[in-house]
CSV table of C-alpha atoms in Angstrom, one decimal:
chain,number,residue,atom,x,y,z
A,1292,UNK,CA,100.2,163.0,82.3
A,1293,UNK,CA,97.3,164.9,81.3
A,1294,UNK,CA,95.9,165.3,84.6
A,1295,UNK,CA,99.6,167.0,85.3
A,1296,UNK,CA,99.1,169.3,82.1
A,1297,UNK,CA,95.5,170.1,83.0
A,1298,UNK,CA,97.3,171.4,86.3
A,1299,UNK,CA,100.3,173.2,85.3
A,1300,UNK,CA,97.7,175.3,82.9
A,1301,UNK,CA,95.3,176.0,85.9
A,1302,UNK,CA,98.7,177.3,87.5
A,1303,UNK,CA,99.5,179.2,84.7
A,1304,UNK,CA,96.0,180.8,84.7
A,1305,UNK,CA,96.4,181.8,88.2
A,1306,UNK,CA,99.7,183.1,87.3
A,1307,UNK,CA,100.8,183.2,90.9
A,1308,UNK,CA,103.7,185.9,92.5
A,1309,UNK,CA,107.4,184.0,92.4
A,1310,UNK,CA,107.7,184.2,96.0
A,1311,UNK,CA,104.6,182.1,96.4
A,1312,UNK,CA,105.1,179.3,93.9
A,1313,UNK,CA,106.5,176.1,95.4
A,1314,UNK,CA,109.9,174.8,96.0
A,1315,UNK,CA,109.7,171.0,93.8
A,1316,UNK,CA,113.3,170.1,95.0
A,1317,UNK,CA,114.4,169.8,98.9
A,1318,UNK,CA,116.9,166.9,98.6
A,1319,UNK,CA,120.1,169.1,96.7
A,1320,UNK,CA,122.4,169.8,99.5
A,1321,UNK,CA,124.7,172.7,98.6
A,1322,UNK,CA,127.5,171.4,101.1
A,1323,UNK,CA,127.5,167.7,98.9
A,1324,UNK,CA,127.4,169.7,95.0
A,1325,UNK,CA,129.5,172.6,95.4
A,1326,UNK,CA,133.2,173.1,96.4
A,1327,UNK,CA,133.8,175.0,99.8
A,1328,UNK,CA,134.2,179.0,99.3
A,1329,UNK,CA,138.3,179.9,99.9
A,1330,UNK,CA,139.6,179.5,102.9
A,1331,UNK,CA,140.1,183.2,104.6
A,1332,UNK,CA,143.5,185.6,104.3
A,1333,UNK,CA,144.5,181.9,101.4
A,1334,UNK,CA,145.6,182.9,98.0
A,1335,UNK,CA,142.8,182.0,96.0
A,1336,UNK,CA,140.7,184.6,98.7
A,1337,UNK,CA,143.7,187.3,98.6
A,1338,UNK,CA,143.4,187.1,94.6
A,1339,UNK,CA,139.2,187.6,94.5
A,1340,UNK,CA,139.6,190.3,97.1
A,1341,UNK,CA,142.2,192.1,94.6
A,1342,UNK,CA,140.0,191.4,91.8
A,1343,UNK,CA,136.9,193.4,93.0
A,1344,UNK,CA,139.2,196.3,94.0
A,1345,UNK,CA,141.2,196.7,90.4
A,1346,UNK,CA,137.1,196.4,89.7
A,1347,UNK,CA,135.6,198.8,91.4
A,1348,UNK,CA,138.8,201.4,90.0
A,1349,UNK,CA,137.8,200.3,87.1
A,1350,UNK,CA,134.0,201.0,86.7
A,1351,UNK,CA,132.3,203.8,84.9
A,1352,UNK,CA,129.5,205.2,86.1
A,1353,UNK,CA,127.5,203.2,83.7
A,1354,UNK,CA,128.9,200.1,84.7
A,1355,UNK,CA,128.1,200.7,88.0
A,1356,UNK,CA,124.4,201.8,87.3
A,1357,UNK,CA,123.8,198.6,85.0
A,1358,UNK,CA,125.3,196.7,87.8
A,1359,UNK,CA,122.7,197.8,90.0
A,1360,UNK,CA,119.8,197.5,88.3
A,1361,UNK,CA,120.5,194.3,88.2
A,1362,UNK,CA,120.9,193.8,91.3
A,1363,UNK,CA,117.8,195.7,92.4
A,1364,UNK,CA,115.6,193.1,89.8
A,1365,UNK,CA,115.6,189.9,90.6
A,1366,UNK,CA,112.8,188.4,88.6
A,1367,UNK,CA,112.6,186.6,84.9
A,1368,UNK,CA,112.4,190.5,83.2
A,1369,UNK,CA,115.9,190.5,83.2
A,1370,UNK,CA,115.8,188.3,80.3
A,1371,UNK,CA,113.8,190.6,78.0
A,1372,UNK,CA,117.2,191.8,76.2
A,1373,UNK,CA,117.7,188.8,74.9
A,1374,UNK,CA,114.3,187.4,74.0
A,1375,UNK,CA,112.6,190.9,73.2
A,1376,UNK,CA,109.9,193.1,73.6
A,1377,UNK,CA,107.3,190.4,73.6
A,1378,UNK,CA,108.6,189.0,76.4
A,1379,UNK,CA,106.8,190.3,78.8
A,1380,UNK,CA,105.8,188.4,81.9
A,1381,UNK,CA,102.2,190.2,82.8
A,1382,UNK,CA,101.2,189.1,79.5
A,1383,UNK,CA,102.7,185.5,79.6
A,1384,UNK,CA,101.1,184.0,82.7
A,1385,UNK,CA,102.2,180.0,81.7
A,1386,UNK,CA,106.0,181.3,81.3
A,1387,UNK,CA,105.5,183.8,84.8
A,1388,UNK,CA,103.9,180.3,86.9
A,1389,UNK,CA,106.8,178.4,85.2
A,1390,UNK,CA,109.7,181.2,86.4
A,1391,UNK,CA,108.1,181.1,89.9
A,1392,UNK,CA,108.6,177.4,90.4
A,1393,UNK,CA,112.2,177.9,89.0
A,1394,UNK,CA,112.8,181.2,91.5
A,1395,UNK,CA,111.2,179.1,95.1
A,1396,UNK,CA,113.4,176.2,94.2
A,1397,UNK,CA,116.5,178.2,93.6
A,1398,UNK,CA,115.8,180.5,96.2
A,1399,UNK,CA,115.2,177.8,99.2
A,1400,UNK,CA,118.5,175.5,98.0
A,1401,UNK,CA,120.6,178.8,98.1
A,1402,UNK,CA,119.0,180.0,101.2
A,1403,UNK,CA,120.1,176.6,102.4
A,1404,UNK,CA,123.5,177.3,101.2
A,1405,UNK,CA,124.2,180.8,102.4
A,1406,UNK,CA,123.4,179.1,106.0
A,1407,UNK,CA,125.1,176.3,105.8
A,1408,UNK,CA,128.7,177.9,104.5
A,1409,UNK,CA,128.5,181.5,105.9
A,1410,UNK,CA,131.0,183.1,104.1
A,1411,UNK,CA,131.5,186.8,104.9
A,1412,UNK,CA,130.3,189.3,102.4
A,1413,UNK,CA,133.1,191.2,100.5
A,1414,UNK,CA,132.4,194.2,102.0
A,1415,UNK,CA,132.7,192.5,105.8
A,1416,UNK,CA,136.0,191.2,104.8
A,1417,UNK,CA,137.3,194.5,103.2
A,1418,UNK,CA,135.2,197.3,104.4
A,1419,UNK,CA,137.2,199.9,102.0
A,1420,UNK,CA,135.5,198.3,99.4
A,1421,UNK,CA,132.9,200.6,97.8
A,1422,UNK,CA,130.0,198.1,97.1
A,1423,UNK,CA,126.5,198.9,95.8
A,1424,UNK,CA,124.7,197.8,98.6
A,1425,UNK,CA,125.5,196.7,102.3
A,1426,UNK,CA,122.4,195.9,103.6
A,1427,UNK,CA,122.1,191.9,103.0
A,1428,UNK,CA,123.0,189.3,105.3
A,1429,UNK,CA,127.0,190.1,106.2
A,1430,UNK,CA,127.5,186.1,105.9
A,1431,UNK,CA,125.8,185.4,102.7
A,1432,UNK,CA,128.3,185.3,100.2
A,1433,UNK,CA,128.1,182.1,98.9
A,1434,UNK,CA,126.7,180.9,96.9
A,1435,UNK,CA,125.7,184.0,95.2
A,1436,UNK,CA,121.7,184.0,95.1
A,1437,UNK,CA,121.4,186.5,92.2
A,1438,UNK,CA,124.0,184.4,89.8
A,1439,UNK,CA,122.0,181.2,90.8
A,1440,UNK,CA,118.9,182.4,89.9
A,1441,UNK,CA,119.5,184.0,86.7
A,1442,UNK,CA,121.5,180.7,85.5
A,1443,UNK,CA,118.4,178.3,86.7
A,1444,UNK,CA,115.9,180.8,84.8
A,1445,UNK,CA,118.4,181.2,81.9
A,1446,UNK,CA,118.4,177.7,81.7
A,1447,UNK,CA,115.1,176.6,81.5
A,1448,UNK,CA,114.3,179.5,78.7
A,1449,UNK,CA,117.6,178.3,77.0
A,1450,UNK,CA,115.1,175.5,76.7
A,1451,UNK,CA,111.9,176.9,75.8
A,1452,UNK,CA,113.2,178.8,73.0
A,1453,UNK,CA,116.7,177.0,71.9
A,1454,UNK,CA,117.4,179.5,69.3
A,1455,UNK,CA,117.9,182.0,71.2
A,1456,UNK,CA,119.9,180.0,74.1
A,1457,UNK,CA,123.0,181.7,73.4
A,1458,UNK,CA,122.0,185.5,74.0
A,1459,UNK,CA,119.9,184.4,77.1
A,1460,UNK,CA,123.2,182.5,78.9
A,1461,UNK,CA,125.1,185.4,78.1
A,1462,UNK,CA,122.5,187.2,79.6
A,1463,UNK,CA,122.8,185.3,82.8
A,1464,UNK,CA,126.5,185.6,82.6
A,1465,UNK,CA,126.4,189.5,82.5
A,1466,UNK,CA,123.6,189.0,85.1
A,1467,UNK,CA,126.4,187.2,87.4
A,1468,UNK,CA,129.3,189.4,86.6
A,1469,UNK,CA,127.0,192.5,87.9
A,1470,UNK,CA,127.8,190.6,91.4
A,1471,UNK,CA,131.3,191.4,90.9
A,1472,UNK,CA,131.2,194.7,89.8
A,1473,UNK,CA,128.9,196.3,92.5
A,1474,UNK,CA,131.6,194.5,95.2
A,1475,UNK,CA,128.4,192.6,96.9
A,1476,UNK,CA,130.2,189.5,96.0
A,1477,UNK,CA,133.6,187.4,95.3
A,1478,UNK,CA,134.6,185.3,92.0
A,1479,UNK,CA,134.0,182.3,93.5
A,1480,UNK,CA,130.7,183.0,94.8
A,1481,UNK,CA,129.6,184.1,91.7
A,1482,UNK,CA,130.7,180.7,89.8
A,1483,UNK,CA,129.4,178.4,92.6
A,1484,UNK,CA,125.5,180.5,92.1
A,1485,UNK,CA,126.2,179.5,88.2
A,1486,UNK,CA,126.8,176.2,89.2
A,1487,UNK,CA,124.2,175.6,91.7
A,1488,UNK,CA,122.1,177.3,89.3
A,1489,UNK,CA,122.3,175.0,86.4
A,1490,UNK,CA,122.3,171.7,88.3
A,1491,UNK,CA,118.7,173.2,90.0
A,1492,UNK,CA,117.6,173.4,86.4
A,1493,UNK,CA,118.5,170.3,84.8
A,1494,UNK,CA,117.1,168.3,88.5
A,1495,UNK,CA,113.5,170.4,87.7
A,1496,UNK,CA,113.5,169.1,84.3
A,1497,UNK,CA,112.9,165.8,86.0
A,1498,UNK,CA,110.0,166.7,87.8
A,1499,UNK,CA,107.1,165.6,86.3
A,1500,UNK,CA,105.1,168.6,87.7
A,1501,UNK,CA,107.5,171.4,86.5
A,1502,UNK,CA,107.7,169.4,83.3
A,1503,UNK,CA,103.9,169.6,82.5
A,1504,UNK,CA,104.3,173.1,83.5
A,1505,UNK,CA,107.1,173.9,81.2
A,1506,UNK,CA,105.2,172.4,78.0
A,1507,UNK,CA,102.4,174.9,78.3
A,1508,UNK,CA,104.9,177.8,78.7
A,1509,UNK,CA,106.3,176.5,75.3
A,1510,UNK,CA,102.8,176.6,73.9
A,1511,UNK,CA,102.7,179.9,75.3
A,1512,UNK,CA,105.9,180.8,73.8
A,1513,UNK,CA,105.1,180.3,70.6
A,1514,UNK,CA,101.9,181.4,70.5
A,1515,UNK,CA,103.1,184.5,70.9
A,1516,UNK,CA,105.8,184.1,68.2
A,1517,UNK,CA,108.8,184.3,70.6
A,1518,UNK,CA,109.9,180.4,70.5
A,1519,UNK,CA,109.9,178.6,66.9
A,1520,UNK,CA,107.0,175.5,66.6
């Protein structure tokens, strides 16, 4: 064990970019943990479509900025609202190393995902639909990457600091939600990414590598007076 906490600090010294940090979990299956997306032109798929369109009438043009900025960050920042100033990820390299591991896991089990179930995007589906973007994958839908990675991220913080685990899920929820309102994704996608996103989380708590890595972000954490001794 401390040969695992002597390397998950040289990690966090390195501080190493998200999209470089490995993937601990390759045996979670998206096909065998989450429930097939709605069948096309079935009610369930004819109620989401409706959804995003009372939506998009709907949305201000604040809503619709927030909603992408979201989408346009997909990193750990996005939790700063609820855990404040302080947290800032250039200064906190144990936390930044920690988030990386979380983000290459997520991102190759829903990368598996998208491929495997190849739902159409909203926008493929309905092309009157005003979404934020068009320039993903057209048959990426689900699960919804974004949702799954702030719920695996929200997770593990909900974690490291547990007194503020209520404003950084509802974070994630908002985070999720964002999907919805910028039309780049359906309900259902959005609550299979929450889903996906949670289980990835408590499966990396498992690992003894992430879990030496997580105990020196808590040190961090603290140190820095945003997580309670």
């Amino acid at each position: 064990m401390k040969r695992l906490l002597l390397a998950a600090v040289a990690l966090a010294a390195a501080a190493p970019a998200a999209d470089k940090a490995p993937a601990l979990l390759r045996n979670i299956d998206p096909v065998l943990v989450l429930p097939p997306p709605p069948v096309a032109g079935s009610p369930q798929a004819l109620t989401e479509l409706a959804e995003l369109h009372a939506i998009e009438t709907a949305r201000s043009p604040t809503d619709e900025a927030d909603a992408r900025a979201d989408g346009d960050t997909k990193n750990g920042s996005i939790f700063a609202v609820a855990l404040g100033s302080r947290f800032d990820l250039a200064a906190l390299p144990a936390t930044s190393a920690l988030l990386g591991m979380v983000r290459a896991t997520e991102k190759a089990t829903v990368d598996r995902g998208k491929d495997e179930f190849k739902r159409p995007r909203p926008y493929i589906v309905d092309p009157a639909l005003k979404s934020c973007k068009r320039n993903d994958d057209p048959l990426s839908s689900y699960p919804s990457g974004h949702t799954s990675m702030a719920f695996s991220m929200g997770e593990v913080l909900a974690r490291l600091v547990p007194e503020k685990a209520g404003p950084i899920l509802a974070r994630a929820a908002r985070y999720g939600q964002s999907r919805i309102v910028c039309g780049q994704h359906f309900r259902s996608d959005v609550s299979a990414g929450q889903m996906l996103g949670l289980l990835i989380a408590e499966r990396l708590m498992a690992e003894p590598a992430f879990r030496a890595a997580f105990d020196a972000a808590r040190k961090e954490l603290v140190a820095v007076g945003i997580a309670t001794a």
